[in-house]
Coordinates of C-alpha atoms in Angstrom, one line a residue:
X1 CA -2.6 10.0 -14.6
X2 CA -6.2 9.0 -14.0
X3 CA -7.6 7.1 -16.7
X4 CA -5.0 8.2 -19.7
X5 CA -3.3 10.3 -17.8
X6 CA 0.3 11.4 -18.2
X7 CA 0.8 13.8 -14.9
X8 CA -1.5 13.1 -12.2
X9 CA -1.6 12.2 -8.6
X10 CA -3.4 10.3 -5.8
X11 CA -4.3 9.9 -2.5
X12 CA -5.4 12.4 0.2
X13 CA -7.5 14.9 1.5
X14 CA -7.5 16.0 5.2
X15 CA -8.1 15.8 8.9
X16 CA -10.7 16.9 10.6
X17 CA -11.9 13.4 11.5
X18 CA -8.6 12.9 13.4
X19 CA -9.1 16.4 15.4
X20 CA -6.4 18.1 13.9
X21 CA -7.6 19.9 11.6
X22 CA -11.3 21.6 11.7
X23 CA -10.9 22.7 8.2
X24 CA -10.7 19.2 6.8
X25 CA -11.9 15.5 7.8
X26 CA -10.5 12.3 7.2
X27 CA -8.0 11.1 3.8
X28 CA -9.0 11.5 0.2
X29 CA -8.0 9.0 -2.7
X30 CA -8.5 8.1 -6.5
X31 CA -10.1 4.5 -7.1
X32 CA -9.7 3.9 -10.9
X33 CA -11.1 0.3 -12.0
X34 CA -9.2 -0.2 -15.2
X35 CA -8.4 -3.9 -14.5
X36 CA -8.9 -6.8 -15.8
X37 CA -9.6 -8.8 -11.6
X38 CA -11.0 -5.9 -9.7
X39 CA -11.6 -5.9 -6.2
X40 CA -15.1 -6.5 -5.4
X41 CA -16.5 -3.0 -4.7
X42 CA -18.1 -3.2 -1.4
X43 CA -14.3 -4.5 -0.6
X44 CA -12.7 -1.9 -1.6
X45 CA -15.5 0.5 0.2
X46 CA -14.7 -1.4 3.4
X47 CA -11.0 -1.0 2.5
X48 CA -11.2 2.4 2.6
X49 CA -13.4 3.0 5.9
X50 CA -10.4 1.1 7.6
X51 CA -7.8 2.9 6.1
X52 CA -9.6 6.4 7.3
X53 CA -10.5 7.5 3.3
X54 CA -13.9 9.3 3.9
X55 CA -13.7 11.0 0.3
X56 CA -12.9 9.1 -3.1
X57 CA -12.4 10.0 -6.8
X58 CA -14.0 8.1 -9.4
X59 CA -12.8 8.2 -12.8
X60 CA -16.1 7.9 -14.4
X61 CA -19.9 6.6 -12.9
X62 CA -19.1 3.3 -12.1
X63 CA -22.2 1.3 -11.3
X64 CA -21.1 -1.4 -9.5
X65 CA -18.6 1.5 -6.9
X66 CA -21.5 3.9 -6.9
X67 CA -23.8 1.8 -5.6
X68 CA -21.0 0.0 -2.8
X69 CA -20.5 3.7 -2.3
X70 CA -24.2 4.1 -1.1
X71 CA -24.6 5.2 3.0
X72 CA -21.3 4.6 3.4
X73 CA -20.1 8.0 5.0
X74 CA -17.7 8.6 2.1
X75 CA -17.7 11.8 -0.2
X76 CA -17.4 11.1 -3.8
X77 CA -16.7 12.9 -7.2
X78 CA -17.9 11.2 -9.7
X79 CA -15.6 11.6 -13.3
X80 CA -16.9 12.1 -16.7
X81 CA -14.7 10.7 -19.1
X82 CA -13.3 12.9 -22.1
X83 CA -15.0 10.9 -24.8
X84 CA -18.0 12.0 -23.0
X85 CA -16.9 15.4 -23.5
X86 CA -18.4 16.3 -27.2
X87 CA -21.8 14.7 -26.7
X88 CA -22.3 16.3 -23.6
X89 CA -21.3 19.9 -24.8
X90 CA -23.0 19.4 -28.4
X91 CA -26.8 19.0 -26.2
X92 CA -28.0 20.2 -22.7
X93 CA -30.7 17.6 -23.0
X94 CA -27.4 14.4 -23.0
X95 CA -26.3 16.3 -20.0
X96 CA -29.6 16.5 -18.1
X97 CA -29.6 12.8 -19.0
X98 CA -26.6 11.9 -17.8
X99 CA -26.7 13.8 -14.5
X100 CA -30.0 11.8 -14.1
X101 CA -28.5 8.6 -14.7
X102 CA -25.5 9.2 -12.9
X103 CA -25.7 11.7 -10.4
X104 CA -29.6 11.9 -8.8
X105 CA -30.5 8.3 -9.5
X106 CA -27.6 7.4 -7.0
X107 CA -28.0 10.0 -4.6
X108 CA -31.9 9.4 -4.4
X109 CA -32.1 5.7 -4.7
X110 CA -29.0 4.5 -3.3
X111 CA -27.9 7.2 -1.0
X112 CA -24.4 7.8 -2.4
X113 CA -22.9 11.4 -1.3
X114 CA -21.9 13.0 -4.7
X115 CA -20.5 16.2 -3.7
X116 CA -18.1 16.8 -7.0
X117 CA -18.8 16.1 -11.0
X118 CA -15.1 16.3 -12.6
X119 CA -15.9 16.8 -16.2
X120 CA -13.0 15.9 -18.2
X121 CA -9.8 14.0 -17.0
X122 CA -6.5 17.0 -17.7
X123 CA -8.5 17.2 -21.5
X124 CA -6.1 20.1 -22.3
X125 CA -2.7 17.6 -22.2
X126 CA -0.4 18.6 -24.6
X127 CA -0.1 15.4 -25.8
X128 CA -4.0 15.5 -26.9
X129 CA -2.8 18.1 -29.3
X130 CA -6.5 20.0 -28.7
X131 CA -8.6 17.4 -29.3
X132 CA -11.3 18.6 -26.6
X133 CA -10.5 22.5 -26.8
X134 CA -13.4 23.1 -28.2
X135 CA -15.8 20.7 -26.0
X136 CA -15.0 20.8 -22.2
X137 CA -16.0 24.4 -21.2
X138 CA -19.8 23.7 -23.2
X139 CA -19.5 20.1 -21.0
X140 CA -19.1 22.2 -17.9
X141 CA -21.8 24.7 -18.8
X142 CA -24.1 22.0 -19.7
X143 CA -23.3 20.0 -16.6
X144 CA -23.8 22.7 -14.5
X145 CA -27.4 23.4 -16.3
X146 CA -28.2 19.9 -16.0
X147 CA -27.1 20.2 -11.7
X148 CA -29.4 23.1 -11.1
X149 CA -32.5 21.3 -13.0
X150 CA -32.1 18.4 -11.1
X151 CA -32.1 21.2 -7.8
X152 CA -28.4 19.7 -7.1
X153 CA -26.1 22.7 -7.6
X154 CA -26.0 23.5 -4.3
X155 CA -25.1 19.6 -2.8
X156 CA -22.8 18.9 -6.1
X157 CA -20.2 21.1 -7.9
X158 CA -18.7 21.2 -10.9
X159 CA -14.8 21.3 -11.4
X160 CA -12.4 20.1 -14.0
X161 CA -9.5 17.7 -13.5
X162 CA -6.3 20.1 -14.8
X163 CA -2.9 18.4 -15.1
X164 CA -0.2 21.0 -14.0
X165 CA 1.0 21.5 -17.8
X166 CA -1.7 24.0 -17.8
X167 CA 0.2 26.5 -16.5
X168 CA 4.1 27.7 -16.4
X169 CA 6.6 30.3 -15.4
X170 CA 9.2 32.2 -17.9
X171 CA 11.4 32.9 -14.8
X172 CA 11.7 29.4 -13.6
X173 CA 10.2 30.9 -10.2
X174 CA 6.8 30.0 -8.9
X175 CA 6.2 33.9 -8.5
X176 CA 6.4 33.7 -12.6
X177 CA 3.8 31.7 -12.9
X178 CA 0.8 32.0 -15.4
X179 CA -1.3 30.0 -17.7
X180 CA -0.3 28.7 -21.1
X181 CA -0.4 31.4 -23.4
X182 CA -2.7 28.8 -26.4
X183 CA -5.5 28.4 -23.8
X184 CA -5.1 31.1 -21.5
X185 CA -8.2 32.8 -22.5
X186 CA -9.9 29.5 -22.2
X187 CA -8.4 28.9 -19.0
X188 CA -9.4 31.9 -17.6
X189 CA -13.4 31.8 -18.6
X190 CA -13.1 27.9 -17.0
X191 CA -12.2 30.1 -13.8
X192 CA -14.9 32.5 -14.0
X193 CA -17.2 30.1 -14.9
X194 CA -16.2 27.9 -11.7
X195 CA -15.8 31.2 -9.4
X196 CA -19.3 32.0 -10.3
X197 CA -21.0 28.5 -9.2
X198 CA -19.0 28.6 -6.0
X199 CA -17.0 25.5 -7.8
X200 CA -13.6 24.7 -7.2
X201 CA -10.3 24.5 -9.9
X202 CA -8.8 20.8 -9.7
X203 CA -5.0 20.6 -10.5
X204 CA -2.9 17.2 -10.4
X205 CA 0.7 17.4 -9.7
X206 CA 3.2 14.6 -9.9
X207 CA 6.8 15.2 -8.4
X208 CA 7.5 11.4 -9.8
X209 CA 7.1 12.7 -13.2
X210 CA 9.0 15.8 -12.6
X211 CA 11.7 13.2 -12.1
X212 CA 11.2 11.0 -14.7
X213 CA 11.3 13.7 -17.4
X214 CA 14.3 15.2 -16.7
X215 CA 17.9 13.6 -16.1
X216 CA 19.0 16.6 -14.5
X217 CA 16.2 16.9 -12.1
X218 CA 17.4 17.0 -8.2
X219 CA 16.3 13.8 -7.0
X220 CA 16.1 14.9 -3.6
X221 CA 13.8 18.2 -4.4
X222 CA 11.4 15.5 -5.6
X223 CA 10.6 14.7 -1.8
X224 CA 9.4 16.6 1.1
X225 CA 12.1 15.8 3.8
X226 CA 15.1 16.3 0.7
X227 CA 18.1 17.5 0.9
X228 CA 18.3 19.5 -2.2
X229 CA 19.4 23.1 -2.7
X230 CA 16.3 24.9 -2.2
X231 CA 15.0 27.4 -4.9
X232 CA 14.7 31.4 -3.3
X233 CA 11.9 33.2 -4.6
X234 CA 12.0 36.8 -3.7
X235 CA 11.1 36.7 0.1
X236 CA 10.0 32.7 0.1
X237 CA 12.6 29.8 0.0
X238 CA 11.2 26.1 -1.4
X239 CA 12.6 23.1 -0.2
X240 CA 10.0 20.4 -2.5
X241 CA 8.9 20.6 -6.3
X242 CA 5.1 19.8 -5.0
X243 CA 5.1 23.4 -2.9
X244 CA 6.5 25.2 -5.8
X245 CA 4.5 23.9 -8.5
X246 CA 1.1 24.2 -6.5
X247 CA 2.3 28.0 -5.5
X248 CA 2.9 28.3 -9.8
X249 CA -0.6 27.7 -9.8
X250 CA -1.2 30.5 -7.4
X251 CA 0.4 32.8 -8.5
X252 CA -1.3 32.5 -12.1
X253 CA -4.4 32.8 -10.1
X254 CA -3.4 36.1 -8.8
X255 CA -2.2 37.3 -11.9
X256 CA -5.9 36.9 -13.5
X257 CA -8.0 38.0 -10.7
X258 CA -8.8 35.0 -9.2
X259 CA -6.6 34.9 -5.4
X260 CA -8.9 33.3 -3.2
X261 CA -10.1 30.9 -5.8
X262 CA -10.6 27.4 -4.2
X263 CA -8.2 24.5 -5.3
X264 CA -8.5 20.8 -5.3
X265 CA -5.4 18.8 -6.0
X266 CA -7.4 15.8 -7.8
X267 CA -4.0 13.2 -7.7
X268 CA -0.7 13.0 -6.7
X269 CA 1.3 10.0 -5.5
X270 CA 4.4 7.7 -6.2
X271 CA 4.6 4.3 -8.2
X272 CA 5.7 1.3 -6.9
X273 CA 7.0 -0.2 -10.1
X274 CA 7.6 0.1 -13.9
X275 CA 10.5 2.1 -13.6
X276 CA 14.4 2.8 -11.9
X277 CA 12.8 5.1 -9.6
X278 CA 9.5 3.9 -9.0
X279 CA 9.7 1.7 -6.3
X280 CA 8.4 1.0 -2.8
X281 CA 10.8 2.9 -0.7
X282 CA 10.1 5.9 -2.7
X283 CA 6.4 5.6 -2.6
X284 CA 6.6 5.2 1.2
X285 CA 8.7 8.3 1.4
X286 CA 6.9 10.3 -0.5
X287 CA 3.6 9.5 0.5
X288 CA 4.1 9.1 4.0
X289 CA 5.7 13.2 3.9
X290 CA 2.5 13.9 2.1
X291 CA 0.8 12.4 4.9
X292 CA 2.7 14.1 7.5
X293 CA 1.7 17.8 6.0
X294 CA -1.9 17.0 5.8
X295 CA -1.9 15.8 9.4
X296 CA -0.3 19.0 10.2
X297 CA -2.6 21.3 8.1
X298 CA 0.2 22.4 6.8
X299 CA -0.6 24.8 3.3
X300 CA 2.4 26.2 0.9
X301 CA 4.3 29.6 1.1
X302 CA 1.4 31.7 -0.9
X303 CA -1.4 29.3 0.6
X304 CA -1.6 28.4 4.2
X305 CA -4.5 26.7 4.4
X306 CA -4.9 23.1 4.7
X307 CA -5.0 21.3 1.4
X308 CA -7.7 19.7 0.1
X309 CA -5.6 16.5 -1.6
X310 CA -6.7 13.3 -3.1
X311 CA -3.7 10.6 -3.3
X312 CA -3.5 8.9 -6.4
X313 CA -4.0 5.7 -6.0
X314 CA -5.7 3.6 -4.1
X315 CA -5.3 0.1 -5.6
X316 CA -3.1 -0.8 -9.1
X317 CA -4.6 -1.4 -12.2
X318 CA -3.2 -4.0 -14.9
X319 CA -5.3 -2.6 -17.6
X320 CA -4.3 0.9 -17.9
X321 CA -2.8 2.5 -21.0
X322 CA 1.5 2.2 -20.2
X323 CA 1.7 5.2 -23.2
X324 CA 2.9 7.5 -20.1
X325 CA 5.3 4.7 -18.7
X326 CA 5.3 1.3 -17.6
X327 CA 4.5 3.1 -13.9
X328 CA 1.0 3.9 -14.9
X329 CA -0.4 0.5 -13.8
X330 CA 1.5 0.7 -10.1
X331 CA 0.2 3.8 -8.8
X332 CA -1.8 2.2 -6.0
X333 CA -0.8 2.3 -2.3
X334 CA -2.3 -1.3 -2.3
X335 CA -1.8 -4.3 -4.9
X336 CA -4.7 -5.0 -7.7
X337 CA -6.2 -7.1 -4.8
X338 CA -6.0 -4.7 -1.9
X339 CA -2.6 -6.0 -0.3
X340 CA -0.1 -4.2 0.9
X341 CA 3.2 -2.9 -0.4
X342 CA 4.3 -0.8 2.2
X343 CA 3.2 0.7 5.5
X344 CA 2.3 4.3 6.1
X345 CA 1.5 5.8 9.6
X346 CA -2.2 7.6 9.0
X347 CA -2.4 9.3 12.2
X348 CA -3.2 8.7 15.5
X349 CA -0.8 5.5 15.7
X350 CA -3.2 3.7 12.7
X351 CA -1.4 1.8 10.4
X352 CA -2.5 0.8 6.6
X353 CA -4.5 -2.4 7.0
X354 CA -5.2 -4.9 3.7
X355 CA -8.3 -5.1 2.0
X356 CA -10.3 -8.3 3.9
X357 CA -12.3 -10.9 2.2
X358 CA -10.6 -11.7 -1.1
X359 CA -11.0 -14.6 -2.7
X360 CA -7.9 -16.3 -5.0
X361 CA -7.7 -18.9 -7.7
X362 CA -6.0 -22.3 -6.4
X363 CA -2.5 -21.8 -5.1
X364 CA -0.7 -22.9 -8.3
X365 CA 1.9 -21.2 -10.8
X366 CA 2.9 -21.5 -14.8
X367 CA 6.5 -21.5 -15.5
X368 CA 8.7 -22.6 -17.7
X369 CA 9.4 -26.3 -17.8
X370 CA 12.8 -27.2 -16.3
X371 CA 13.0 -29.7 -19.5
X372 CA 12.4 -27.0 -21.9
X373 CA 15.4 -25.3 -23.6
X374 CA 15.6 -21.9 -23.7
X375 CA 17.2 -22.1 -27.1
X376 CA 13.8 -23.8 -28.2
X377 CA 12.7 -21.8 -31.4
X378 CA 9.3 -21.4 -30.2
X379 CA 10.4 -19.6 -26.9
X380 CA 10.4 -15.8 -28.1
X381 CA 6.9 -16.4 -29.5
X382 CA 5.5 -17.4 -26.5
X383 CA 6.7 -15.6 -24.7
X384 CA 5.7 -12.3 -27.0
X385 CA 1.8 -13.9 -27.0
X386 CA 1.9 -14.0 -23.1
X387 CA 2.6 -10.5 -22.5
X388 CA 0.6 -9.5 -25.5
X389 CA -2.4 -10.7 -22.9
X390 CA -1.1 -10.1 -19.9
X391 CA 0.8 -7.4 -18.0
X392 CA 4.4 -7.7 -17.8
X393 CA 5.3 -4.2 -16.7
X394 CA 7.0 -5.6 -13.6
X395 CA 9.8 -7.4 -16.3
X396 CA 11.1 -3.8 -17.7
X397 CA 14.2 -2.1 -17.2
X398 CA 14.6 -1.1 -13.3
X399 CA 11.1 -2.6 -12.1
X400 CA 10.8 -4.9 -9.2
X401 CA 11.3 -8.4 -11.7
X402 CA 13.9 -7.0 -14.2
X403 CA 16.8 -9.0 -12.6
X404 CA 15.7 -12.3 -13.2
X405 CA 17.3 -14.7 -15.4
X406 CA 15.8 -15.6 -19.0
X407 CA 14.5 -18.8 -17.8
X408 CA 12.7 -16.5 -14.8
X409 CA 11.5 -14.2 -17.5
X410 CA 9.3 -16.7 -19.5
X411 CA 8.1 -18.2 -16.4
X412 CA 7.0 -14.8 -15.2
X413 CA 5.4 -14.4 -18.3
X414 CA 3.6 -17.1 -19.0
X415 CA 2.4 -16.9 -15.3
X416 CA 0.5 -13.5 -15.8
X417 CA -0.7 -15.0 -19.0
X418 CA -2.4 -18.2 -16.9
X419 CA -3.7 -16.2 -14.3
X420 CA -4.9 -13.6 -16.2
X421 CA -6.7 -16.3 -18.2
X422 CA -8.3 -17.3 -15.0
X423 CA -6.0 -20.5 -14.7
X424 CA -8.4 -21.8 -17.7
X425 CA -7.1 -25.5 -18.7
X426 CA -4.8 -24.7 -21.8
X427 CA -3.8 -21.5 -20.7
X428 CA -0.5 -22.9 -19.2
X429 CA 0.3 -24.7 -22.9
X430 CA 3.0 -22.9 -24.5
X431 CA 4.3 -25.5 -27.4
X432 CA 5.3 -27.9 -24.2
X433 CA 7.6 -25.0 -23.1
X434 CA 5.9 -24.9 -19.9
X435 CA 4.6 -26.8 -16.5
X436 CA 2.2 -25.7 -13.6
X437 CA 3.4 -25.8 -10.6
X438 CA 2.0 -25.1 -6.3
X439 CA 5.5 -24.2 -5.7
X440 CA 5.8 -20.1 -5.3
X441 CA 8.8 -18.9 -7.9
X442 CA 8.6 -15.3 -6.4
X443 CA 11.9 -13.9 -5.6
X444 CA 12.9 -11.2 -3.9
X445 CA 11.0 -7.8 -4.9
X446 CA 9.5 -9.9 -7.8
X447 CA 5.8 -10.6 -6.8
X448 CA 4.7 -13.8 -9.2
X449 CA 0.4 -13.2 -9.1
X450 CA -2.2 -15.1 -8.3
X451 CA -5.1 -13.4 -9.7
X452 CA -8.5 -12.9 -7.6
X453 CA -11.2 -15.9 -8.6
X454 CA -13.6 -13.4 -10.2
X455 CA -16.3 -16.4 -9.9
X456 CA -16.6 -15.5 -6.4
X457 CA -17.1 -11.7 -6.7
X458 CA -19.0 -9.8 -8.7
X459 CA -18.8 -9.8 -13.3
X460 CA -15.8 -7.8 -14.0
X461 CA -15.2 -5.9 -17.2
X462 CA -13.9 -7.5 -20.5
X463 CA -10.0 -6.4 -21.5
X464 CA -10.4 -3.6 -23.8
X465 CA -8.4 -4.0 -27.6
X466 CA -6.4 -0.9 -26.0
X467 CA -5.1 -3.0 -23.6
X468 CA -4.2 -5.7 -25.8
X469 CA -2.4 -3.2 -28.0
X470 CA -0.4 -2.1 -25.0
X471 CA 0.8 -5.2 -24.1
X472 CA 1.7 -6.8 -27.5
X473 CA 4.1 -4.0 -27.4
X474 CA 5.1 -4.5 -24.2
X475 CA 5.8 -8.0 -25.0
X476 CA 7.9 -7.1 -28.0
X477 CA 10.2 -4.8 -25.7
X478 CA 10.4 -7.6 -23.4
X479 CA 11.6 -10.2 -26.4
X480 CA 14.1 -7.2 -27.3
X481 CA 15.5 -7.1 -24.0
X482 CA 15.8 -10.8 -23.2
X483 CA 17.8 -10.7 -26.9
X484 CA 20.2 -8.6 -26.0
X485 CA 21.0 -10.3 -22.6
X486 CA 21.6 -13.3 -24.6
X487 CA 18.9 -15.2 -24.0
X488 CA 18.5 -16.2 -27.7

């Protein structure tokens, strides 16, 4: 998942901190900041200190995180992104530059505790169709040169974000697993290469999509408390798709040479929305079972050790690329503004507490005008503009809003068009089709926003055209949908 992500995961890491583990301290989590009202970051650093998160993913160097980062007690790897991949393998002087700028300037001057660089976000997807074959491993060498000139190797390692597609098994067992035969030599030189710098492999495995991409895919497998059939694998039985792809991995490892290699598992989680299955009961399932093991140090079959496990996510982000699945945007355990969707038990009798200190824009809605018509001709245009701007994810088939009526659709609409347009005057003029309004149209698991008054925290980042691109489509599905429900 991560920034473009199709099969990724996020949230944890361990326990020492609570005293039951001594391998481990404390939860891990991804924090991407694709969207377009972010959380002010030294409110999301303060959300995670009371949540118990004492190490974080970053999806690239953030400025405005890194800094709020700074003395804070929490662990970070820092992400290059892959369009950084080709300059940064083509010269070792771009990547002495960039670990200056991104890596030592922060430790030095702002005290930030880098202890990872992930170069690369799961660069060898299928779905890339090779595009960064040729440039991540010279990235990683270069990285690694750039590390040891700036007398960091030691303090910061190297590793690469993997999604799980990068290995499989012909048997269907975990026992058959190896690595993709078109980049297994490549794969296996990453290894060395990481094996040799003391650096750990970073794998992200997502149950979810397991789920999603197959009809025929044992819903309760998916979880960790299921009640599937379990798979038998020689002498080991598995009860959950997470223990069996993770002990793939290991036993590809094995197969190469490479048993006691060290593994990360950068993301794994459950969305909350943007789909038939993701929703909030599933995320709390999931995640709270993946909680559970960590608390217990409990390893898989072929690794017993605790895992090292960063949950994907840690807050939602209305500005991500939906190319995966309208689920990409509702990965977080929190809302876009740090509240909360569900509750999860994180040891010791703690509950999830909501990010504190966020400040909204005035307490009002746009909906649709009870005067309008919703055989007005100008309806489906507006309505197609709105979510061309805005994200309307939460409107598509199985997601949290997809049962409202058509008069509840354009309202929802042309709300996350006003708010996302800051409430600017105009931005609630859709050819007189619509009205604002301080009465709340929410309705049961539909959430109608009200975004965060970016005034009063810090500049956030434009929309990118990506984004745009995204939603126009979206939009147009949307229009398609409300079409054949007879709306027009």
């Amino acid at each position: 998942m991560g920034n473009s992500c199709m099969l990724s995961f996020f949230f944890l890491c361990l326990i020492g901190g609570l005293g039951l583990v001594k391998e481990v301290k404390g939860l891990a989590c991804n924090w991407g900041t694709q969207s377009t009202h972010p959380l002010q970051p030294k409110i999301v650093v303060q959300l995670l200190k009371d949540n118990g998160f004492d190490k974080v993913k970053l999806f690239e160097a953030d400025p405005g995180a890194l800094k709020a980062l700074g003395h804070s007690g929490i662990q970070v790897m820092v992400g290059i992104p892959n369009d950084l991949l080709a300059p940064l393998a083509s010269s070792v002087q771009a990547a002495i530059n960039w670990v200056q700028q991104n890596v030592s300037d922060y430790v030095s001057r702002y005290g930030v505790d880098i202890r990872h660089v992930a170069v690369g976000n799961e660069p060898f997807l299928k779905t890339y169709k090779d595009t960064y074959l040729q440039t991540t491993f010279p990235a990683l060498q270069n990285v690694q040169a750039a590390l040891i000139k700036a007398g960091l190797a030691k303090q910061v390692k190297v590793t690469v974000p993997l999604n799980a597609d990068v290995y499989q098994t012909d048997s269907g067992l975990p026992s058959g697993g190896n690595f993709r035969s078109d980049i297994h030599d490549l794969m296996i030189s990453i290894i060395k290469f990481l094996s040799d710098n003391l650096s750990p492999l970073t794998i992200n495995i997502y149950p979810f999509l397991s789920l999603n991409a197959d009809p025929n895919f044992p819903k309760e497998y998916a979880f960790f408390n299921g009640s599937a059939a379990p798979v038998v694998d020689g002498s080991i039985t598995y009860t959950n798709v997470f223990e069996a792809n993770f002990d793939t991995l290991i036993s590809a490892l094995e197969k190469n040479g490479f048993s006691s290699m060290p593994v990360i598992i950068g993301e794994v989680g459950w969305p909350t929305d943007g789909d038939p299955s993701a929703n909030a009961e599933n995320a709390q399932r999931f995640n709270q079972g993946l909680l559970n093991r960590i608390f217990q140090g409990q390893g898989t079959p072929k690794r017993k050790t605790p895992l090292d496990i960063y949950l994907f996510s840690l807050i939602d982000e209305d500005n991500k690329s939906i190319q995966p699945g309208n689920f990409e945007r509702h990965w977080g355990v929190f809302y876009f503004d740090g509240a909360l969707k569900y509750q999860l038990d994180t040891g010791n009798g703690k509950s999830l507490v909501p990010a504190k200190g966020v400040k909204y824009l005035a307490r009002q809605w746009c909906i649709m005008s009870p005067d309008a018509s919703l055989a007005d001709p100008n309806l489906a245009n507006s309505i197609s503009y709105a979510c061309s701007y805005a994200d309307c994810t939460s409107l598509g088939y199985g997601s949290s809003c997809s049962r409202l009526d058509a008069r509840s659709n354009a309202s929802y609409a042309y709300n996350m068009y006003y708010q996302t347009m800051d409430q600017r005057k105009g931005s609630c003029s859709f050819n007189n089709l619509s009205v604002v309004t301080n009465q709340d149209p929410s309705q049961d698991t539909c959430r109608f926003e009200i975004m965060i008054d970016l005034r009063k925290q810090e500049t956030a980042p434009r929309r990118s055209l990506a984004g745009k691109i995204q939603n126009s489509t979206m939009g147009l599905i949307l229009l398609l949908l409300l079409i054949i429900n007879g709306a027009f």
